[in-house]
Amino acid sequence: CISIMGIKVLKVFYAGMILFLLVGCSACREKQTSLDQQDGQSWPIDLAKAKTSLRDIIGDIDFVPLEMTDESVIFKADKIVVKNGLMYVGDFRSSKVVAFDESGSVKFVVNQKGNGPEEYLEIKSFAVDDKSIYVIDNYRHRLNLYDCTTGKYQETRVLPFVVWDIE
């Protein structure tokens, strides 16, 4: 049984972690100046063993206002990936991935919902590497690839099974 206070603490923690992911942070030893310097970094925190607060871990928080255009409006940030100097925000309900640069400007939007050969019916999840954005479409059992710097369609691969997530 979780108390009301425990739920409030968890909500504050998760809100803080989402804020942390959205705006980036500075490492305690070395100031990070671009999104490229954050590629592949993660900081696991075991709350049961934590003897410090997030205030002690995070040195600085920089707020980056994200540009919002008609095409880039986000209903909910379901997944965020920082890679290639960009921040990719997946909004699965709206079936799109929006790429922002480190100043918060929209670089491109992958918004290809449909039945065509370069399109998907849903985004279950997505991943990014140095060349592509991989978009899982379980309705059609497909993995669509888009260029990670322009959002242009590259290819489609058939999936022989259902995929829930991709990293």
Short mmCIF file of N, CA and C in Angstrom, two decimals:
data_model
loop_
_atom_site.label_atom_id
_atom_site.label_comp_id
_atom_site.label_asym_id
_atom_site.label_seq_id
_atom_site.Cartn_x
_atom_site.Cartn_y
_atom_site.Cartn_z
N CYS A 1 0.84 -1.18 0.00
CA CYS A 1 0.00 0.00 0.00
C CYS A 1 0.89 1.24 0.00
N ILE A 2 0.69 2.12 -0.93
CA ILE A 2 1.48 3.34 -1.05
C ILE A 2 0.66 4.49 -0.50
N SER A 3 1.30 5.28 0.35
CA SER A 3 0.60 6.41 0.96
C SER A 3 0.47 7.56 -0.03
N ILE A 4 -0.39 8.50 0.30
CA ILE A 4 -0.58 9.70 -0.52
C ILE A 4 0.74 10.45 -0.63
N MET A 5 1.47 10.55 0.48
CA MET A 5 2.76 11.24 0.48
C MET A 5 3.74 10.54 -0.44
N GLY A 6 3.73 9.20 -0.42
CA GLY A 6 4.62 8.43 -1.30
C GLY A 6 4.31 8.67 -2.76
N ILE A 7 3.04 8.76 -3.10
CA ILE A 7 2.64 9.03 -4.49
C ILE A 7 3.09 10.42 -4.91
N LYS A 8 2.94 11.40 -4.01
CA LYS A 8 3.37 12.77 -4.32
C LYS A 8 4.88 12.81 -4.54
N VAL A 9 5.64 12.10 -3.72
CA VAL A 9 7.09 12.06 -3.86
C VAL A 9 7.46 11.44 -5.21
N LEU A 10 6.80 10.34 -5.58
CA LEU A 10 7.08 9.69 -6.87
C LEU A 10 6.74 10.63 -8.03
N LYS A 11 5.61 11.35 -7.95
CA LYS A 11 5.24 12.28 -9.01
C LYS A 11 6.29 13.37 -9.16
N VAL A 12 6.75 13.92 -8.03
CA VAL A 12 7.77 14.96 -8.08
C VAL A 12 9.06 14.40 -8.67
N PHE A 13 9.43 13.18 -8.27
CA PHE A 13 10.66 12.57 -8.80
C PHE A 13 10.56 12.38 -10.31
N TYR A 14 9.45 11.79 -10.78
CA TYR A 14 9.30 11.55 -12.21
C TYR A 14 9.23 12.87 -12.99
N ALA A 15 8.56 13.86 -12.45
CA ALA A 15 8.51 15.16 -13.12
C ALA A 15 9.92 15.76 -13.21
N GLY A 16 10.68 15.62 -12.15
CA GLY A 16 12.06 16.10 -12.14
C GLY A 16 12.92 15.37 -13.16
N MET A 17 12.74 14.06 -13.28
CA MET A 17 13.53 13.27 -14.24
C MET A 17 13.16 13.65 -15.68
N ILE A 18 11.88 13.87 -15.94
CA ILE A 18 11.46 14.28 -17.28
C ILE A 18 12.03 15.66 -17.60
N LEU A 19 11.96 16.56 -16.65
CA LEU A 19 12.54 17.89 -16.83
C LEU A 19 14.03 17.78 -17.08
N PHE A 20 14.69 16.92 -16.33
CA PHE A 20 16.12 16.68 -16.49
C PHE A 20 16.43 16.21 -17.90
N LEU A 21 15.66 15.27 -18.42
CA LEU A 21 15.89 14.77 -19.77
C LEU A 21 15.60 15.82 -20.83
N LEU A 22 14.58 16.64 -20.62
CA LEU A 22 14.21 17.64 -21.62
C LEU A 22 15.21 18.78 -21.72
N VAL A 23 15.72 19.22 -20.63
CA VAL A 23 16.55 20.42 -20.67
C VAL A 23 18.04 20.14 -20.54
N GLY A 24 18.41 18.90 -20.21
CA GLY A 24 19.83 18.58 -20.08
C GLY A 24 20.37 19.09 -18.76
N CYS A 25 21.58 18.72 -18.51
CA CYS A 25 22.21 19.17 -17.27
C CYS A 25 23.70 19.24 -17.44
N SER A 26 24.36 19.77 -16.45
CA SER A 26 25.81 19.83 -16.45
C SER A 26 26.34 18.76 -15.52
N ALA A 27 27.39 18.11 -15.92
CA ALA A 27 28.02 17.12 -15.05
C ALA A 27 28.72 17.86 -13.92
N CYS A 28 28.93 17.19 -12.82
CA CYS A 28 29.55 17.83 -11.66
C CYS A 28 30.98 18.26 -11.95
N ARG A 29 31.71 17.46 -12.74
CA ARG A 29 33.13 17.74 -12.97
C ARG A 29 33.38 18.61 -14.18
N GLU A 30 32.57 18.46 -15.22
CA GLU A 30 32.86 19.13 -16.49
C GLU A 30 31.57 19.67 -17.09
N LYS A 31 31.57 20.94 -17.46
CA LYS A 31 30.37 21.55 -18.05
C LYS A 31 30.17 21.01 -19.46
N GLN A 32 28.95 20.53 -19.74
CA GLN A 32 28.61 20.06 -21.07
C GLN A 32 28.04 21.22 -21.85
N THR A 33 28.50 21.39 -23.10
CA THR A 33 28.06 22.55 -23.86
C THR A 33 27.19 22.20 -25.05
N SER A 34 27.10 20.93 -25.41
CA SER A 34 26.25 20.59 -26.54
C SER A 34 25.61 19.24 -26.34
N LEU A 35 24.57 18.96 -27.13
CA LEU A 35 23.89 17.67 -27.04
C LEU A 35 24.80 16.52 -27.45
N ASP A 36 25.77 16.76 -28.35
CA ASP A 36 26.68 15.70 -28.77
C ASP A 36 27.45 15.12 -27.59
N GLN A 37 27.78 15.93 -26.60
CA GLN A 37 28.55 15.47 -25.47
C GLN A 37 27.73 14.57 -24.55
N GLN A 38 26.42 14.50 -24.74
CA GLN A 38 25.57 13.70 -23.88
C GLN A 38 25.25 12.34 -24.46
N ASP A 39 25.64 12.06 -25.72
CA ASP A 39 25.31 10.80 -26.37
C ASP A 39 25.71 9.61 -25.50
N GLY A 40 24.76 8.71 -25.28
CA GLY A 40 25.05 7.45 -24.62
C GLY A 40 25.25 7.53 -23.12
N GLN A 41 25.08 8.68 -22.51
CA GLN A 41 25.28 8.79 -21.08
C GLN A 41 23.98 8.51 -20.34
N SER A 42 24.10 7.78 -19.24
CA SER A 42 22.95 7.58 -18.37
C SER A 42 23.42 7.58 -16.93
N TRP A 43 22.52 7.94 -16.05
CA TRP A 43 22.85 8.01 -14.64
C TRP A 43 21.81 7.23 -13.85
N PRO A 44 22.02 5.92 -13.66
CA PRO A 44 21.03 5.15 -12.89
C PRO A 44 21.05 5.56 -11.43
N ILE A 45 19.88 5.68 -10.85
CA ILE A 45 19.76 6.06 -9.45
C ILE A 45 18.87 5.04 -8.75
N ASP A 46 19.40 4.37 -7.74
CA ASP A 46 18.63 3.43 -6.95
C ASP A 46 18.07 4.20 -5.75
N LEU A 47 16.77 4.53 -5.82
CA LEU A 47 16.16 5.36 -4.78
C LEU A 47 16.20 4.71 -3.40
N ALA A 48 16.16 3.38 -3.37
CA ALA A 48 16.19 2.69 -2.08
C ALA A 48 17.52 2.88 -1.37
N LYS A 49 18.60 3.05 -2.14
CA LYS A 49 19.93 3.19 -1.55
C LYS A 49 20.45 4.62 -1.59
N ALA A 50 19.68 5.52 -2.16
CA ALA A 50 20.12 6.91 -2.33
C ALA A 50 20.29 7.58 -0.98
N LYS A 51 21.44 8.19 -0.79
CA LYS A 51 21.71 8.93 0.44
C LYS A 51 21.88 10.41 0.14
N THR A 52 21.40 10.80 -1.04
CA THR A 52 21.53 12.18 -1.47
C THR A 52 20.27 12.56 -2.24
N SER A 53 20.10 13.83 -2.48
CA SER A 53 18.95 14.28 -3.25
C SER A 53 19.39 14.63 -4.67
N LEU A 54 18.43 14.82 -5.55
CA LEU A 54 18.76 15.21 -6.92
C LEU A 54 19.49 16.55 -6.95
N ARG A 55 19.21 17.41 -5.98
CA ARG A 55 19.89 18.70 -5.88
C ARG A 55 21.40 18.53 -5.75
N ASP A 56 21.83 17.43 -5.09
CA ASP A 56 23.26 17.18 -4.92
C ASP A 56 23.90 16.59 -6.17
N ILE A 57 23.11 16.00 -7.05
CA ILE A 57 23.63 15.35 -8.25
C ILE A 57 23.68 16.30 -9.43
N ILE A 58 22.64 17.13 -9.57
CA ILE A 58 22.53 18.03 -10.72
C ILE A 58 23.16 19.37 -10.38
N GLY A 59 24.16 19.76 -11.18
CA GLY A 59 24.84 21.03 -10.94
C GLY A 59 24.03 22.21 -11.45
N ASP A 60 23.68 22.20 -12.71
CA ASP A 60 22.95 23.29 -13.34
C ASP A 60 21.83 22.71 -14.20
N ILE A 61 20.79 23.46 -14.33
CA ILE A 61 19.71 23.11 -15.26
C ILE A 61 19.54 24.30 -16.20
N ASP A 62 19.61 24.02 -17.48
CA ASP A 62 19.40 25.05 -18.49
C ASP A 62 18.06 24.78 -19.17
N PHE A 63 17.22 25.78 -19.22
CA PHE A 63 15.93 25.65 -19.89
C PHE A 63 16.08 26.04 -21.35
N VAL A 64 15.62 25.17 -22.21
CA VAL A 64 15.67 25.43 -23.65
C VAL A 64 14.23 25.47 -24.15
N PRO A 65 13.73 26.64 -24.50
CA PRO A 65 12.36 26.69 -25.03
C PRO A 65 12.32 26.02 -26.39
N LEU A 66 11.38 25.10 -26.56
CA LEU A 66 11.25 24.37 -27.81
C LEU A 66 10.34 25.13 -28.76
N GLU A 67 10.79 25.27 -29.99
CA GLU A 67 9.99 25.92 -31.02
C GLU A 67 8.76 25.06 -31.32
N MET A 68 7.61 25.68 -31.37
CA MET A 68 6.39 24.96 -31.70
C MET A 68 5.80 25.51 -32.98
N THR A 69 5.69 24.64 -33.96
CA THR A 69 5.04 24.98 -35.22
C THR A 69 3.77 24.15 -35.30
N ASP A 70 2.94 24.38 -36.30
CA ASP A 70 1.73 23.58 -36.45
C ASP A 70 2.06 22.09 -36.57
N GLU A 71 3.16 21.78 -37.26
CA GLU A 71 3.54 20.38 -37.47
C GLU A 71 4.24 19.76 -36.27
N SER A 72 4.90 20.58 -35.43
CA SER A 72 5.72 20.03 -34.35
C SER A 72 5.05 20.03 -32.97
N VAL A 73 3.79 20.41 -32.89
CA VAL A 73 3.11 20.42 -31.59
C VAL A 73 3.10 19.01 -31.01
N ILE A 74 3.48 18.90 -29.75
CA ILE A 74 3.58 17.60 -29.07
C ILE A 74 2.44 17.48 -28.07
N PHE A 75 1.70 16.39 -28.17
CA PHE A 75 0.65 16.11 -27.19
C PHE A 75 1.28 15.58 -25.91
N LYS A 76 2.18 14.59 -26.05
CA LYS A 76 2.86 13.99 -24.90
C LYS A 76 4.21 13.47 -25.35
N ALA A 77 5.25 13.76 -24.60
CA ALA A 77 6.59 13.25 -24.90
C ALA A 77 6.70 11.83 -24.34
N ASP A 78 6.43 10.82 -25.18
CA ASP A 78 6.47 9.43 -24.73
C ASP A 78 7.88 8.89 -24.64
N LYS A 79 8.77 9.38 -25.48
CA LYS A 79 10.15 8.91 -25.47
C LYS A 79 11.04 10.03 -25.98
N ILE A 80 12.19 10.21 -25.33
CA ILE A 80 13.15 11.24 -25.73
C ILE A 80 14.50 10.57 -25.92
N VAL A 81 15.13 10.84 -27.07
CA VAL A 81 16.46 10.31 -27.36
C VAL A 81 17.35 11.49 -27.73
N VAL A 82 18.52 11.59 -27.09
CA VAL A 82 19.50 12.62 -27.41
C VAL A 82 20.64 11.94 -28.15
N LYS A 83 20.82 12.33 -29.41
CA LYS A 83 21.82 11.69 -30.26
C LYS A 83 22.12 12.62 -31.44
N ASN A 84 23.31 12.56 -31.97
CA ASN A 84 23.68 13.30 -33.19
C ASN A 84 23.50 14.81 -33.06
N GLY A 85 23.62 15.33 -31.86
CA GLY A 85 23.44 16.77 -31.65
C GLY A 85 22.00 17.22 -31.69
N LEU A 86 21.06 16.26 -31.67
CA LEU A 86 19.64 16.56 -31.71
C LEU A 86 18.91 15.89 -30.56
N MET A 87 17.75 16.42 -30.23
CA MET A 87 16.87 15.79 -29.26
C MET A 87 15.63 15.34 -30.03
N TYR A 88 15.42 14.01 -30.07
CA TYR A 88 14.29 13.43 -30.77
C TYR A 88 13.19 13.15 -29.75
N VAL A 89 12.01 13.73 -29.96
CA VAL A 89 10.89 13.57 -29.03
C VAL A 89 9.80 12.79 -29.75
N GLY A 90 9.47 11.61 -29.22
CA GLY A 90 8.43 10.78 -29.81
C GLY A 90 7.09 11.01 -29.13
N ASP A 91 6.10 11.35 -29.92
CA ASP A 91 4.73 11.52 -29.45
C ASP A 91 3.91 10.41 -30.11
N PHE A 92 3.71 9.32 -29.39
CA PHE A 92 3.09 8.13 -29.98
C PHE A 92 1.61 8.35 -30.28
N ARG A 93 0.92 9.14 -29.48
CA ARG A 93 -0.49 9.40 -29.73
C ARG A 93 -0.69 10.18 -31.04
N SER A 94 0.20 11.13 -31.29
CA SER A 94 0.14 11.90 -32.52
C SER A 94 0.90 11.23 -33.67
N SER A 95 1.54 10.11 -33.39
CA SER A 95 2.28 9.33 -34.40
C SER A 95 3.36 10.13 -35.10
N LYS A 96 4.21 10.80 -34.30
CA LYS A 96 5.30 11.55 -34.91
C LYS A 96 6.52 11.60 -34.00
N VAL A 97 7.66 11.88 -34.64
CA VAL A 97 8.92 12.11 -33.94
C VAL A 97 9.41 13.48 -34.38
N VAL A 98 9.63 14.37 -33.41
CA VAL A 98 10.09 15.73 -33.70
C VAL A 98 11.54 15.84 -33.27
N ALA A 99 12.39 16.35 -34.17
CA ALA A 99 13.82 16.54 -33.88
C ALA A 99 14.09 18.02 -33.64
N PHE A 100 14.69 18.33 -32.48
CA PHE A 100 15.06 19.70 -32.12
C PHE A 100 16.57 19.79 -32.02
N ASP A 101 17.14 20.95 -32.40
CA ASP A 101 18.57 21.15 -32.18
C ASP A 101 18.77 21.68 -30.76
N GLU A 102 20.03 21.94 -30.41
CA GLU A 102 20.32 22.33 -29.02
C GLU A 102 19.81 23.71 -28.65
N SER A 103 19.41 24.51 -29.63
CA SER A 103 18.81 25.81 -29.32
C SER A 103 17.29 25.71 -29.20
N GLY A 104 16.72 24.50 -29.46
CA GLY A 104 15.28 24.30 -29.36
C GLY A 104 14.53 24.46 -30.66
N SER A 105 15.26 24.74 -31.76
CA SER A 105 14.62 24.91 -33.07
C SER A 105 14.26 23.55 -33.66
N VAL A 106 13.12 23.50 -34.33
CA VAL A 106 12.70 22.27 -35.00
C VAL A 106 13.59 22.06 -36.22
N LYS A 107 14.21 20.88 -36.30
CA LYS A 107 15.02 20.54 -37.47
C LYS A 107 14.17 19.82 -38.51
N PHE A 108 13.34 18.87 -38.05
CA PHE A 108 12.43 18.16 -38.94
C PHE A 108 11.42 17.39 -38.10
N VAL A 109 10.36 16.92 -38.76
CA VAL A 109 9.33 16.12 -38.11
C VAL A 109 9.09 14.89 -38.96
N VAL A 110 9.16 13.71 -38.35
CA VAL A 110 8.75 12.47 -39.03
C VAL A 110 7.28 12.28 -38.67
N ASN A 111 6.42 12.51 -39.66
CA ASN A 111 4.98 12.45 -39.45
C ASN A 111 4.37 11.80 -40.68
N GLN A 112 4.56 10.48 -40.79
CA GLN A 112 4.21 9.74 -42.00
C GLN A 112 3.10 8.74 -41.75
N LYS A 113 2.09 9.10 -40.97
CA LYS A 113 1.00 8.17 -40.68
C LYS A 113 0.17 7.95 -41.93
N GLY A 114 -0.07 6.67 -42.24
CA GLY A 114 -0.87 6.34 -43.41
C GLY A 114 -0.64 4.90 -43.84
N ASN A 115 -1.22 4.53 -44.98
CA ASN A 115 -1.14 3.16 -45.49
C ASN A 115 -0.14 3.00 -46.62
N GLY A 116 0.56 4.07 -47.00
CA GLY A 116 1.49 4.02 -48.12
C GLY A 116 2.76 3.26 -47.79
N PRO A 117 3.60 3.02 -48.80
CA PRO A 117 4.82 2.23 -48.60
C PRO A 117 5.86 2.90 -47.71
N GLU A 118 5.84 4.21 -47.59
CA GLU A 118 6.80 4.93 -46.74
C GLU A 118 6.19 5.36 -45.42
N GLU A 119 4.99 4.85 -45.13
CA GLU A 119 4.23 5.32 -43.97
C GLU A 119 4.03 4.22 -42.93
N TYR A 120 3.49 4.61 -41.79
CA TYR A 120 3.18 3.68 -40.69
C TYR A 120 1.77 3.97 -40.19
N LEU A 121 1.18 2.97 -39.55
CA LEU A 121 -0.15 3.17 -38.96
C LEU A 121 -0.06 3.60 -37.50
N GLU A 122 1.03 3.25 -36.85
CA GLU A 122 1.25 3.67 -35.46
C GLU A 122 2.75 3.74 -35.20
N ILE A 123 3.11 4.48 -34.16
CA ILE A 123 4.48 4.40 -33.64
C ILE A 123 4.37 3.75 -32.28
N LYS A 124 4.89 2.54 -32.17
CA LYS A 124 4.91 1.85 -30.88
C LYS A 124 6.11 2.33 -30.07
N SER A 125 7.24 2.54 -30.77
CA SER A 125 8.45 3.07 -30.15
C SER A 125 9.39 3.46 -31.29
N PHE A 126 10.54 4.04 -30.93
CA PHE A 126 11.54 4.38 -31.93
C PHE A 126 12.92 4.37 -31.28
N ALA A 127 13.94 4.29 -32.11
CA ALA A 127 15.33 4.37 -31.66
C ALA A 127 16.11 5.16 -32.70
N VAL A 128 17.28 5.65 -32.31
CA VAL A 128 18.10 6.45 -33.20
C VAL A 128 19.54 5.96 -33.11
N ASP A 129 20.21 5.83 -34.27
CA ASP A 129 21.65 5.60 -34.26
C ASP A 129 22.31 6.69 -35.10
N ASP A 130 23.53 6.49 -35.55
CA ASP A 130 24.26 7.53 -36.29
C ASP A 130 23.73 7.75 -37.70
N LYS A 131 22.87 6.85 -38.21
CA LYS A 131 22.39 6.97 -39.58
C LYS A 131 20.87 7.09 -39.69
N SER A 132 20.15 6.43 -38.79
CA SER A 132 18.70 6.29 -38.99
C SER A 132 17.89 6.46 -37.72
N ILE A 133 16.60 6.76 -37.95
CA ILE A 133 15.57 6.68 -36.92
C ILE A 133 14.78 5.42 -37.25
N TYR A 134 14.64 4.52 -36.29
CA TYR A 134 13.94 3.26 -36.49
C TYR A 134 12.56 3.38 -35.82
N VAL A 135 11.49 3.29 -36.61
CA VAL A 135 10.13 3.46 -36.11
C VAL A 135 9.41 2.11 -36.17
N ILE A 136 8.93 1.62 -35.02
CA ILE A 136 8.20 0.36 -34.94
C ILE A 136 6.73 0.61 -35.25
N ASP A 137 6.19 -0.16 -36.21
CA ASP A 137 4.77 -0.13 -36.55
C ASP A 137 4.24 -1.56 -36.39
N ASN A 138 3.64 -1.85 -35.23
CA ASN A 138 3.15 -3.21 -34.96
C ASN A 138 1.89 -3.55 -35.74
N TYR A 139 1.09 -2.55 -36.12
CA TYR A 139 -0.12 -2.85 -36.90
C TYR A 139 0.24 -3.50 -38.23
N ARG A 140 1.31 -3.03 -38.84
CA ARG A 140 1.73 -3.57 -40.13
C ARG A 140 2.93 -4.50 -40.02
N HIS A 141 3.41 -4.75 -38.79
CA HIS A 141 4.58 -5.61 -38.55
C HIS A 141 5.78 -5.12 -39.36
N ARG A 142 6.08 -3.83 -39.20
CA ARG A 142 7.15 -3.22 -39.98
C ARG A 142 8.05 -2.37 -39.09
N LEU A 143 9.27 -2.20 -39.58
CA LEU A 143 10.24 -1.29 -38.99
C LEU A 143 10.62 -0.32 -40.10
N ASN A 144 10.18 0.93 -40.00
CA ASN A 144 10.49 1.94 -41.00
C ASN A 144 11.74 2.70 -40.58
N LEU A 145 12.63 2.96 -41.52
CA LEU A 145 13.86 3.70 -41.26
C LEU A 145 13.79 5.05 -41.96
N TYR A 146 14.16 6.11 -41.21
CA TYR A 146 14.21 7.47 -41.72
C TYR A 146 15.58 8.04 -41.42
N ASP A 147 16.10 8.91 -42.28
CA ASP A 147 17.40 9.52 -42.08
C ASP A 147 17.38 10.33 -40.78
N CYS A 148 18.41 10.17 -39.94
CA CYS A 148 18.42 10.81 -38.62
C CYS A 148 18.77 12.30 -38.67
N THR A 149 19.20 12.80 -39.82
CA THR A 149 19.52 14.23 -39.93
C THR A 149 18.49 15.03 -40.72
N THR A 150 17.67 14.32 -41.52
CA THR A 150 16.67 15.02 -42.34
C THR A 150 15.25 14.51 -42.15
N GLY A 151 15.09 13.30 -41.63
CA GLY A 151 13.77 12.70 -41.46
C GLY A 151 13.23 12.08 -42.73
N LYS A 152 14.02 12.02 -43.78
CA LYS A 152 13.58 11.44 -45.06
C LYS A 152 13.53 9.92 -44.97
N TYR A 153 12.53 9.33 -45.59
CA TYR A 153 12.35 7.88 -45.62
C TYR A 153 13.56 7.20 -46.27
N GLN A 154 13.99 6.06 -45.67
CA GLN A 154 15.09 5.27 -46.23
C GLN A 154 14.63 3.90 -46.72
N GLU A 155 13.99 3.13 -45.83
CA GLU A 155 13.54 1.78 -46.20
C GLU A 155 12.57 1.24 -45.16
N THR A 156 11.94 0.12 -45.51
CA THR A 156 11.05 -0.60 -44.59
C THR A 156 11.52 -2.03 -44.48
N ARG A 157 11.52 -2.54 -43.25
CA ARG A 157 11.86 -3.94 -43.00
C ARG A 157 10.66 -4.63 -42.36
N VAL A 158 10.39 -5.86 -42.78
CA VAL A 158 9.28 -6.63 -42.23
C VAL A 158 9.72 -7.25 -40.91
N LEU A 159 8.84 -7.17 -39.89
CA LEU A 159 9.11 -7.78 -38.60
C LEU A 159 8.31 -9.07 -38.47
N PRO A 160 8.94 -10.19 -38.13
CA PRO A 160 8.23 -11.46 -38.01
C PRO A 160 7.56 -11.64 -36.64
N PHE A 161 7.60 -10.60 -35.80
CA PHE A 161 7.06 -10.68 -34.45
C PHE A 161 6.65 -9.29 -33.99
N VAL A 162 5.94 -9.24 -32.87
CA VAL A 162 5.52 -7.96 -32.29
C VAL A 162 6.65 -7.42 -31.43
N VAL A 163 6.93 -6.13 -31.57
CA VAL A 163 8.00 -5.47 -30.82
C VAL A 163 7.38 -4.39 -29.94
N TRP A 164 7.74 -4.37 -28.66
CA TRP A 164 7.18 -3.37 -27.74
C TRP A 164 8.09 -2.16 -27.56
N ASP A 165 9.38 -2.37 -27.69
CA ASP A 165 10.31 -1.26 -27.51
C ASP A 165 11.59 -1.55 -28.27
N ILE A 166 12.35 -0.52 -28.52
CA ILE A 166 13.62 -0.64 -29.22
C ILE A 166 14.54 0.41 -28.63
N GLU A 167 15.79 0.05 -28.44
CA GLU A 167 16.78 0.99 -27.89
C GLU A 167 17.93 1.15 -28.86
#
